[in-house]
Amino acid sequence: MSSSSPASLLDLDLQPGKPPMLRVQTPGDASSWAAECREALRALVREHGSVLVRGLGLSDPAQAGAVFTRLADELMTEREAFAAREKYADGVYSSSAWPANQPMCMHHELSYTLQFPGLMMFACLQAPTSGGATAIADAAAVLEALPSDIVQRFEREGWLLTRSYNDEIGASIADAFGTDDHAHVEEYCRTNAIAHHWQDDATLRTRQRRSAVIHHPTTRQRCWFNQIAFLNEWTMAEEVHEYLTDVYGSDGLPFNTRYGNGDPLTRDTVDLLNRIYQDHTRREPWQNGDLMLVDNIRTAHSREPYEGDRTVLVALADPVHLTDCSPTVEVTTDHNEVSPR
């Protein structure tokens, strides 16, 4: 398909194992095309959960940012990041800093926050030599495939995210909260139901309990919505896990996840979650100039290992409040005591 007409956006290339793809030719300005086709593109995302647009020729941050702005209702400032990003403009970021040889497993962006993006947008300015796809998986299908006893426990208890902030691994305090001022960080934590404790060396440990299953705010579809597998210790490469445990201790890992009552997850359970994600993964290698839109609640995404230089810009858009998604556990710090150890 080669057209820039909004009506033509209804003709998608739908193939098993791949995200829905739209091929376009845009001899004019990409941001003008995005403005003209905005509603049709967003309708495709509502119908399919994601769409990969090929042929826009996005080549620099300003151009990508202009397209993001045209397509979004609102661009968000990221808070509680798990890894550092470079900021190009308000609401326009680099992809998360993460070793190229390690995967970023399937997850929903900021699923541990009280306000998270409803829409994720990605622009590939430079595709890697190999690998590096932003793969996707349908959250409702993943939920349906999970064993019922696991789902029921997570619906009943939710999940816990524990974090230990330092200046060496993962996001720093300033990266995550936009400031390293203790009073401002504490106020943010209180407002967002995050239990927190300052260590003697001024590092910060936090603990927050969230729902693992929520309802899509528009369709009311039940979705597996979390970062339980991605941020768990058993998803780390073995040598990385061993190193971090030796240096920081099992209670001081940069991040880890547990059942909502605080019980640890077994390696078998985390492997099962990742295996089911893999069974439902759809991928398409990036090409220079590609644009991808992802419904962040309905659709999980990942970043696969790669070789060569890779430049993918990201926008977090259209904020959604957890309270609008029928969470299964109450947001509170009552179960989130943080050990000072």
mmCIF file of C-alpha atoms in Angstrom:
data_model
loop_
_atom_site.group_PDB
_atom_site.id
_atom_site.type_symbol
_atom_site.label_atom_id
_atom_site.label_comp_id
_atom_site.label_asym_id
_atom_site.label_seq_id
_atom_site.Cartn_x
_atom_site.Cartn_y
_atom_site.Cartn_z
ATOM 1 C CA MET A 1 0.000 0.000 0.000
ATOM 2 C CA SER A 2 1.390 3.401 -0.922
ATOM 3 C CA SER A 3 -0.769 6.335 0.013
ATOM 4 C CA SER A 4 -1.041 9.219 2.451
ATOM 5 C CA SER A 5 -4.840 9.384 2.414
ATOM 6 C CA PRO A 6 -6.455 8.890 5.834
ATOM 7 C CA ALA A 7 -9.010 6.533 4.314
ATOM 8 C CA SER A 8 -6.214 4.245 3.119
ATOM 9 C CA LEU A 9 -5.086 3.688 6.709
ATOM 10 C CA LEU A 10 -7.842 1.120 7.044
ATOM 11 C CA ASP A 11 -5.844 -1.237 4.798
ATOM 12 C CA LEU A 12 -3.275 -2.759 7.126
ATOM 13 C CA ASP A 13 -0.761 -5.488 6.475
ATOM 14 C CA LEU A 14 -1.718 -8.116 9.039
ATOM 15 C CA GLN A 15 0.622 -11.113 9.280
ATOM 16 C CA PRO A 16 0.981 -13.779 11.968
ATOM 17 C CA GLY A 17 3.848 -13.076 14.337
ATOM 18 C CA LYS A 18 4.211 -9.450 13.259
ATOM 19 C CA PRO A 19 2.668 -6.184 14.480
ATOM 20 C CA PRO A 20 0.040 -4.562 12.251
ATOM 21 C CA MET A 21 1.960 -2.600 9.616
ATOM 22 C CA LEU A 22 1.028 0.385 7.488
ATOM 23 C CA ARG A 23 3.278 1.319 4.559
ATOM 24 C CA VAL A 24 3.017 4.919 3.422
ATOM 25 C CA GLN A 25 4.684 7.371 1.097
ATOM 26 C CA THR A 26 4.938 10.910 2.425
ATOM 27 C CA PRO A 27 6.580 13.277 -0.025
ATOM 28 C CA GLY A 28 5.612 16.182 2.214
ATOM 29 C CA ASP A 29 6.191 17.010 5.875
ATOM 30 C CA ALA A 30 5.794 14.031 8.238
ATOM 31 C CA SER A 31 4.194 16.121 10.991
ATOM 32 C CA SER A 32 1.564 17.442 8.560
ATOM 33 C CA TRP A 33 0.846 13.882 7.489
ATOM 34 C CA ALA A 34 0.511 12.885 11.155
ATOM 35 C CA ALA A 35 -1.950 15.716 11.775
ATOM 36 C CA GLU A 36 -4.042 14.713 8.757
ATOM 37 C CA CYS A 37 -4.053 11.009 9.650
ATOM 38 C CA ARG A 38 -4.200 11.385 13.428
ATOM 39 C CA GLU A 39 -7.701 10.083 14.068
ATOM 40 C CA ALA A 40 -7.352 7.192 11.628
ATOM 41 C CA LEU A 41 -4.062 6.120 13.236
ATOM 42 C CA ARG A 42 -5.473 6.323 16.728
ATOM 43 C CA ALA A 43 -8.496 4.297 15.593
ATOM 44 C CA LEU A 44 -6.144 1.582 14.350
ATOM 45 C CA VAL A 45 -4.414 1.479 17.728
ATOM 46 C CA ARG A 46 -7.784 1.172 19.462
ATOM 47 C CA GLU A 47 -8.737 -1.717 17.167
ATOM 48 C CA HIS A 48 -5.452 -3.627 17.046
ATOM 49 C CA GLY A 49 -3.484 -2.500 20.098
ATOM 50 C CA SER A 50 -0.570 -1.201 18.027
ATOM 51 C CA VAL A 51 0.478 -0.110 14.544
ATOM 52 C CA LEU A 52 3.888 0.120 12.872
ATOM 53 C CA VAL A 53 4.075 2.870 10.237
ATOM 54 C CA ARG A 54 6.807 2.379 7.631
ATOM 55 C CA GLY A 55 7.827 4.990 5.079
ATOM 56 C CA LEU A 56 7.634 8.239 7.078
ATOM 57 C CA GLY A 57 11.388 8.755 6.855
ATOM 58 C CA LEU A 58 11.788 10.138 10.373
ATOM 59 C CA SER A 59 15.429 11.181 10.638
ATOM 60 C CA ASP A 60 16.001 13.590 13.541
ATOM 61 C CA PRO A 61 14.650 14.310 17.045
ATOM 62 C CA ALA A 62 12.879 17.525 16.065
ATOM 63 C CA GLN A 63 10.963 15.772 13.304
ATOM 64 C CA ALA A 64 10.056 12.837 15.539
ATOM 65 C CA GLY A 65 8.980 15.193 18.326
ATOM 66 C CA ALA A 66 6.732 17.112 15.962
ATOM 67 C CA VAL A 67 5.032 13.868 14.902
ATOM 68 C CA PHE A 68 4.616 12.770 18.533
ATOM 69 C CA THR A 69 3.027 16.109 19.399
ATOM 70 C CA ARG A 70 0.562 15.873 16.508
ATOM 71 C CA LEU A 71 -0.538 12.359 17.424
ATOM 72 C CA ALA A 72 -0.822 12.646 21.208
ATOM 73 C CA ASP A 73 -3.515 14.240 23.327
ATOM 74 C CA GLU A 74 -0.817 15.021 25.901
ATOM 75 C CA LEU A 75 2.884 14.203 26.261
ATOM 76 C CA MET A 76 3.993 13.165 29.748
ATOM 77 C CA THR A 77 7.036 13.910 31.867
ATOM 78 C CA GLU A 78 8.428 10.595 33.048
ATOM 79 C CA ARG A 79 8.602 9.914 36.791
ATOM 80 C CA GLU A 80 9.820 6.763 38.564
ATOM 81 C CA ALA A 81 11.943 5.660 35.600
ATOM 82 C CA PHE A 82 13.758 2.343 36.115
ATOM 83 C CA ALA A 83 16.667 3.416 33.876
ATOM 84 C CA ALA A 84 18.058 6.737 32.700
ATOM 85 C CA ARG A 85 16.935 8.409 29.481
ATOM 86 C CA GLU A 86 18.228 11.370 27.512
ATOM 87 C CA LYS A 87 15.657 14.144 27.177
ATOM 88 C CA TYR A 88 15.441 15.725 23.715
ATOM 89 C CA ALA A 89 12.434 17.989 24.340
ATOM 90 C CA ASP A 90 9.429 18.111 26.647
ATOM 91 C CA GLY A 91 7.918 14.641 26.449
ATOM 92 C CA VAL A 92 10.509 13.333 23.960
ATOM 93 C CA TYR A 93 13.122 10.904 25.273
ATOM 94 C CA SER A 94 15.729 8.397 24.208
ATOM 95 C CA SER A 95 14.984 4.758 24.815
ATOM 96 C CA SER A 96 16.013 3.584 28.282
ATOM 97 C CA ALA A 97 19.732 3.086 28.874
ATOM 98 C CA TRP A 98 20.142 -0.689 28.914
ATOM 99 C CA PRO A 99 23.015 -2.962 27.852
ATOM 100 C CA ALA A 100 22.727 -3.819 24.161
ATOM 101 C CA ASN A 101 23.471 -7.501 24.757
ATOM 102 C CA GLN A 102 20.675 -7.914 27.332
ATOM 103 C CA PRO A 103 16.953 -7.990 26.584
ATOM 104 C CA MET A 104 14.373 -5.687 28.109
ATOM 105 C CA CYS A 105 11.657 -8.273 28.645
ATOM 106 C CA MET A 106 7.968 -7.695 28.039
ATOM 107 C CA HIS A 107 6.433 -5.010 30.230
ATOM 108 C CA HIS A 108 3.933 -2.156 30.354
ATOM 109 C CA GLU A 109 5.594 1.222 30.791
ATOM 110 C CA LEU A 110 5.323 2.664 34.310
ATOM 111 C CA SER A 111 2.780 0.024 35.343
ATOM 112 C CA TYR A 112 3.896 0.525 38.953
ATOM 113 C CA THR A 113 2.867 4.198 39.021
ATOM 114 C CA LEU A 114 -0.507 5.712 39.831
ATOM 115 C CA GLN A 115 -0.566 7.607 36.527
ATOM 116 C CA PHE A 116 0.892 5.881 33.493
ATOM 117 C CA PRO A 117 0.884 6.425 29.720
ATOM 118 C CA GLY A 118 -2.090 5.138 27.785
ATOM 119 C CA LEU A 119 -0.126 5.499 24.545
ATOM 120 C CA MET A 120 3.528 4.800 23.789
ATOM 121 C CA MET A 121 5.147 6.151 20.626
ATOM 122 C CA PHE A 122 8.494 5.053 19.200
ATOM 123 C CA ALA A 123 10.480 6.564 16.319
ATOM 124 C CA CYS A 124 13.459 4.709 14.851
ATOM 125 C CA LEU A 125 16.068 7.195 13.632
ATOM 126 C CA GLN A 126 18.783 4.571 13.241
ATOM 127 C CA ALA A 127 18.121 0.852 13.073
ATOM 128 C CA PRO A 128 20.777 -1.467 14.531
ATOM 129 C CA THR A 129 22.816 -3.851 12.412
ATOM 130 C CA SER A 130 20.908 -6.796 13.851
ATOM 131 C CA GLY A 131 18.284 -7.408 16.525
ATOM 132 C CA GLY A 132 16.888 -4.612 18.658
ATOM 133 C CA ALA A 133 13.230 -4.980 17.697
ATOM 134 C CA THR A 134 10.563 -3.408 19.884
ATOM 135 C CA ALA A 135 8.402 -6.513 20.059
ATOM 136 C CA ILE A 136 4.813 -6.577 21.349
ATOM 137 C CA ALA A 137 2.399 -8.969 23.071
ATOM 138 C CA ASP A 138 -1.350 -8.767 23.657
ATOM 139 C CA ALA A 139 -2.022 -8.357 27.395
ATOM 140 C CA ALA A 140 -5.461 -9.971 27.343
ATOM 141 C CA ALA A 141 -4.156 -13.026 25.486
ATOM 142 C CA VAL A 142 -1.242 -13.348 27.918
ATOM 143 C CA LEU A 143 -3.664 -13.152 30.847
ATOM 144 C CA GLU A 144 -5.856 -15.850 29.311
ATOM 145 C CA ALA A 145 -2.828 -18.127 28.838
ATOM 146 C CA LEU A 146 -1.576 -17.823 32.428
ATOM 147 C CA PRO A 147 -2.470 -20.582 34.919
ATOM 148 C CA SER A 148 -5.611 -19.619 36.820
ATOM 149 C CA ASP A 149 -4.054 -20.150 40.255
ATOM 150 C CA ILE A 150 -1.277 -17.658 39.501
ATOM 151 C CA VAL A 151 -3.737 -15.101 38.147
ATOM 152 C CA GLN A 152 -6.041 -15.483 41.134
ATOM 153 C CA ARG A 153 -3.206 -14.966 43.597
ATOM 154 C CA PHE A 154 -1.984 -11.831 41.834
ATOM 155 C CA GLU A 155 -5.532 -10.499 41.570
ATOM 156 C CA ARG A 156 -5.999 -11.070 45.287
ATOM 157 C CA GLU A 157 -2.611 -9.819 46.506
ATOM 158 C CA GLY A 158 -1.262 -7.616 43.703
ATOM 159 C CA TRP A 159 2.514 -7.346 43.263
ATOM 160 C CA LEU A 160 5.304 -5.550 45.079
ATOM 161 C CA LEU A 161 8.098 -3.568 43.473
ATOM 162 C CA THR A 162 11.137 -2.957 45.661
ATOM 163 C CA ARG A 163 13.841 -0.521 44.578
ATOM 164 C CA SER A 164 17.239 0.539 45.905
ATOM 165 C CA TYR A 165 18.521 3.721 44.308
ATOM 166 C CA ASN A 166 22.212 4.385 43.825
ATOM 167 C CA ASP A 167 24.345 6.330 41.365
ATOM 168 C CA GLU A 168 25.863 3.254 39.716
ATOM 169 C CA ILE A 169 23.054 0.939 38.553
ATOM 170 C CA GLY A 170 19.664 1.827 37.121
ATOM 171 C CA ALA A 171 17.965 5.197 37.468
ATOM 172 C CA SER A 172 19.350 7.596 40.063
ATOM 173 C CA ILE A 173 17.100 9.405 42.522
ATOM 174 C CA ALA A 174 17.223 12.494 40.287
ATOM 175 C CA ASP A 175 16.410 10.394 37.197
ATOM 176 C CA ALA A 176 13.382 8.869 38.875
ATOM 177 C CA PHE A 177 11.941 11.823 40.778
ATOM 178 C CA GLY A 178 13.221 14.827 38.839
ATOM 179 C CA THR A 179 15.095 15.987 41.955
ATOM 180 C CA ASP A 180 17.430 14.625 44.609
ATOM 181 C CA ASP A 181 16.059 16.930 47.318
ATOM 182 C CA HIS A 182 15.009 14.626 50.158
ATOM 183 C CA ALA A 183 11.943 16.622 51.145
ATOM 184 C CA HIS A 184 10.568 16.668 47.594
ATOM 185 C CA VAL A 185 11.254 12.965 47.123
ATOM 186 C CA GLU A 186 9.503 12.129 50.394
ATOM 187 C CA GLU A 187 6.479 14.222 49.429
ATOM 188 C CA TYR A 188 6.266 12.442 46.072
ATOM 189 C CA CYS A 189 6.433 9.070 47.807
ATOM 190 C CA ARG A 190 3.725 9.976 50.306
ATOM 191 C CA THR A 191 1.460 11.284 47.540
ATOM 192 C CA ASN A 192 1.973 8.171 45.421
ATOM 193 C CA ALA A 193 1.680 5.467 48.101
ATOM 194 C CA ILE A 194 5.355 4.520 48.055
ATOM 195 C CA ALA A 195 6.930 3.441 51.330
ATOM 196 C CA HIS A 196 10.480 4.767 51.600
ATOM 197 C CA HIS A 197 13.550 4.679 53.825
ATOM 198 C CA TRP A 198 16.821 6.592 53.612
ATOM 199 C CA GLN A 199 19.877 4.468 54.303
ATOM 200 C CA ASP A 200 22.796 5.718 56.404
ATOM 201 C CA ASP A 201 24.729 6.425 53.191
ATOM 202 C CA ALA A 202 21.814 8.569 51.860
ATOM 203 C CA THR A 203 20.716 5.944 49.349
ATOM 204 C CA LEU A 204 16.968 5.368 49.085
ATOM 205 C CA ARG A 205 14.921 2.172 49.313
ATOM 206 C CA THR A 206 11.275 2.087 48.270
ATOM 207 C CA ARG A 207 8.452 -0.439 48.183
ATOM 208 C CA GLN A 208 5.085 -0.157 46.457
ATOM 209 C CA ARG A 209 2.149 -2.524 46.012
ATOM 210 C CA ARG A 210 0.106 -2.396 42.820
ATOM 211 C CA SER A 211 -2.503 -4.405 40.917
ATOM 212 C CA ALA A 212 -1.235 -6.975 38.427
ATOM 213 C CA VAL A 213 -4.534 -7.162 36.532
ATOM 214 C CA ILE A 214 -6.536 -4.097 35.550
ATOM 215 C CA HIS A 215 -9.345 -3.217 33.162
ATOM 216 C CA HIS A 216 -8.723 -1.141 30.062
ATOM 217 C CA PRO A 217 -10.313 2.256 30.793
ATOM 218 C CA THR A 218 -12.105 2.345 27.403
ATOM 219 C CA THR A 219 -12.906 -1.251 26.471
ATOM 220 C CA ARG A 220 -13.040 -2.622 30.070
ATOM 221 C CA GLN A 221 -11.066 -5.629 28.845
ATOM 222 C CA ARG A 222 -9.077 -7.419 31.582
ATOM 223 C CA CYS A 223 -5.352 -7.045 30.965
ATOM 224 C CA TRP A 224 -2.198 -8.482 32.541
ATOM 225 C CA PHE A 225 -0.593 -5.103 33.307
ATOM 226 C CA ASN A 226 2.655 -5.032 35.273
ATOM 227 C CA GLN A 227 6.432 -5.423 35.194
ATOM 228 C CA ILE A 228 6.573 -8.465 37.441
ATOM 229 C CA ALA A 229 8.778 -10.554 35.158
ATOM 230 C CA PHE A 230 10.919 -7.792 33.664
ATOM 231 C CA LEU A 231 12.022 -6.245 36.971
ATOM 232 C CA ASN A 232 12.465 -9.521 38.825
ATOM 233 C CA GLU A 233 15.890 -10.760 39.856
ATOM 234 C CA TRP A 234 15.456 -14.081 37.991
ATOM 235 C CA THR A 235 15.093 -12.305 34.647
ATOM 236 C CA MET A 236 18.581 -10.818 34.997
ATOM 237 C CA ALA A 237 21.457 -12.547 33.241
ATOM 238 C CA GLU A 238 23.037 -14.975 35.694
ATOM 239 C CA GLU A 239 26.368 -13.151 35.820
ATOM 240 C CA VAL A 240 24.633 -9.797 36.357
ATOM 241 C CA HIS A 241 22.480 -11.222 39.162
ATOM 242 C CA GLU A 242 25.523 -12.746 40.825
ATOM 243 C CA TYR A 243 27.493 -9.494 40.604
ATOM 244 C CA LEU A 244 24.689 -7.260 41.922
ATOM 245 C CA THR A 245 23.919 -9.649 44.777
ATOM 246 C CA ASP A 246 27.587 -9.784 45.761
ATOM 247 C CA VAL A 247 27.936 -5.988 45.704
ATOM 248 C CA TYR A 248 24.572 -4.841 47.077
ATOM 249 C CA GLY A 249 23.127 -7.901 48.814
ATOM 250 C CA SER A 250 19.812 -9.595 48.042
ATOM 251 C CA ASP A 251 17.877 -6.802 49.772
ATOM 252 C CA GLY A 252 19.760 -4.049 47.930
ATOM 253 C CA LEU A 253 19.171 -4.981 44.297
ATOM 254 C CA PRO A 254 18.303 -1.954 42.131
ATOM 255 C CA PHE A 255 14.845 -3.459 41.628
ATOM 256 C CA ASN A 256 12.996 -6.677 42.358
ATOM 257 C CA THR A 257 9.406 -7.909 42.380
ATOM 258 C CA ARG A 258 7.422 -10.110 44.763
ATOM 259 C CA TYR A 259 3.913 -11.308 45.394
ATOM 260 C CA GLY A 260 1.784 -8.615 46.948
ATOM 261 C CA ASN A 261 2.075 -10.142 50.424
ATOM 262 C CA GLY A 262 5.873 -9.923 50.238
ATOM 263 C CA ASP A 263 6.596 -13.576 49.387
ATOM 264 C CA PRO A 264 9.451 -13.993 46.880
ATOM 265 C CA LEU A 265 8.801 -15.267 43.373
ATOM 266 C CA THR A 266 10.502 -18.501 42.371
ATOM 267 C CA ARG A 267 12.654 -18.755 39.284
ATOM 268 C CA ASP A 268 10.149 -21.260 37.841
ATOM 269 C CA THR A 269 7.290 -18.772 38.158
ATOM 270 C CA VAL A 270 9.256 -15.958 36.508
ATOM 271 C CA ASP A 271 10.422 -18.303 33.737
ATOM 272 C CA LEU A 272 6.791 -19.287 33.156
ATOM 273 C CA LEU A 273 5.711 -15.662 32.834
ATOM 274 C CA ASN A 274 8.482 -14.937 30.342
ATOM 275 C CA ARG A 275 7.751 -18.124 28.393
ATOM 276 C CA ILE A 276 4.090 -17.196 27.980
ATOM 277 C CA TYR A 277 5.112 -13.722 26.866
ATOM 278 C CA GLN A 278 7.429 -15.322 24.314
ATOM 279 C CA ASP A 279 4.607 -17.500 23.024
ATOM 280 C CA HIS A 280 2.570 -14.359 22.296
ATOM 281 C CA THR A 281 5.381 -12.157 20.964
ATOM 282 C CA ARG A 282 5.072 -10.389 17.620
ATOM 283 C CA ARG A 283 8.111 -8.657 16.150
ATOM 284 C CA GLU A 284 9.301 -6.757 13.113
ATOM 285 C CA PRO A 285 12.900 -5.495 12.783
ATOM 286 C CA TRP A 286 13.201 -1.719 12.828
ATOM 287 C CA GLN A 287 13.969 0.181 9.645
ATOM 288 C CA ASN A 288 15.228 3.762 9.570
ATOM 289 C CA GLY A 289 12.340 6.210 9.741
ATOM 290 C CA ASP A 290 9.762 3.810 11.266
ATOM 291 C CA LEU A 291 7.075 4.966 13.694
ATOM 292 C CA MET A 292 5.260 2.661 16.127
ATOM 293 C CA LEU A 293 2.197 3.451 18.260
ATOM 294 C CA VAL A 294 1.337 1.090 21.137
ATOM 295 C CA ASP A 295 -1.649 1.006 23.483
ATOM 296 C CA ASN A 296 0.336 0.693 26.720
ATOM 297 C CA ILE A 297 -2.451 -1.049 28.644
ATOM 298 C CA ARG A 298 -3.626 -3.522 26.044
ATOM 299 C CA THR A 299 -0.163 -4.256 24.639
ATOM 300 C CA ALA A 300 3.130 -5.100 26.356
ATOM 301 C CA HIS A 301 6.410 -4.249 24.643
ATOM 302 C CA SER A 302 10.036 -5.329 24.893
ATOM 303 C CA ARG A 303 13.436 -4.463 23.479
ATOM 304 C CA GLU A 304 15.475 -7.309 22.096
ATOM 305 C CA PRO A 305 19.302 -7.532 22.219
ATOM 306 C CA TYR A 306 21.099 -5.924 19.308
ATOM 307 C CA GLU A 307 24.393 -5.178 17.604
ATOM 308 C CA GLY A 308 25.414 -1.854 16.079
ATOM 309 C CA ASP A 309 24.191 1.654 16.833
ATOM 310 C CA ARG A 310 20.490 1.983 17.637
ATOM 311 C CA THR A 311 18.600 5.250 18.058
ATOM 312 C CA VAL A 312 14.924 4.933 18.978
ATOM 313 C CA LEU A 313 13.104 7.929 20.453
ATOM 314 C CA VAL A 314 10.179 7.480 22.814
ATOM 315 C CA ALA A 315 7.176 9.525 23.895
ATOM 316 C CA LEU A 316 4.928 8.667 26.834
ATOM 317 C CA ALA A 317 1.497 10.067 26.083
ATOM 318 C CA ASP A 318 -2.132 10.348 27.140
ATOM 319 C CA PRO A 319 -1.903 9.748 30.915
ATOM 320 C CA VAL A 320 -4.284 7.260 32.532
ATOM 321 C CA HIS A 321 -5.048 7.097 36.247
ATOM 322 C CA LEU A 322 -4.992 3.694 37.923
ATOM 323 C CA THR A 323 -8.274 4.487 39.647
ATOM 324 C CA ASP A 324 -9.968 4.528 36.220
ATOM 325 C CA CYS A 325 -8.885 0.934 35.547
ATOM 326 C CA SER A 326 -10.672 -1.008 38.324
ATOM 327 C CA PRO A 327 -7.539 -2.115 40.213
ATOM 328 C CA THR A 328 -7.927 -5.315 42.212
ATOM 329 C CA VAL A 329 -5.962 -4.159 45.287
ATOM 330 C CA GLU A 330 -6.239 -0.974 47.275
ATOM 331 C CA VAL A 331 -3.451 1.556 46.821
ATOM 332 C CA THR A 332 -1.906 1.941 50.250
ATOM 333 C CA THR A 333 1.447 1.801 52.019
ATOM 334 C CA ASP A 334 -0.006 -0.346 54.833
ATOM 335 C CA HIS A 335 1.661 -3.490 53.444
ATOM 336 C CA ASN A 336 4.784 -1.723 52.224
ATOM 337 C CA GLU A 337 7.084 -1.494 55.209
ATOM 338 C CA VAL A 338 10.669 -0.921 54.129
ATOM 339 C CA SER A 339 13.466 -2.577 56.026
ATOM 340 C CA PRO A 340 16.278 -0.206 57.065
ATOM 341 C CA ARG A 341 18.829 -2.990 56.524
#
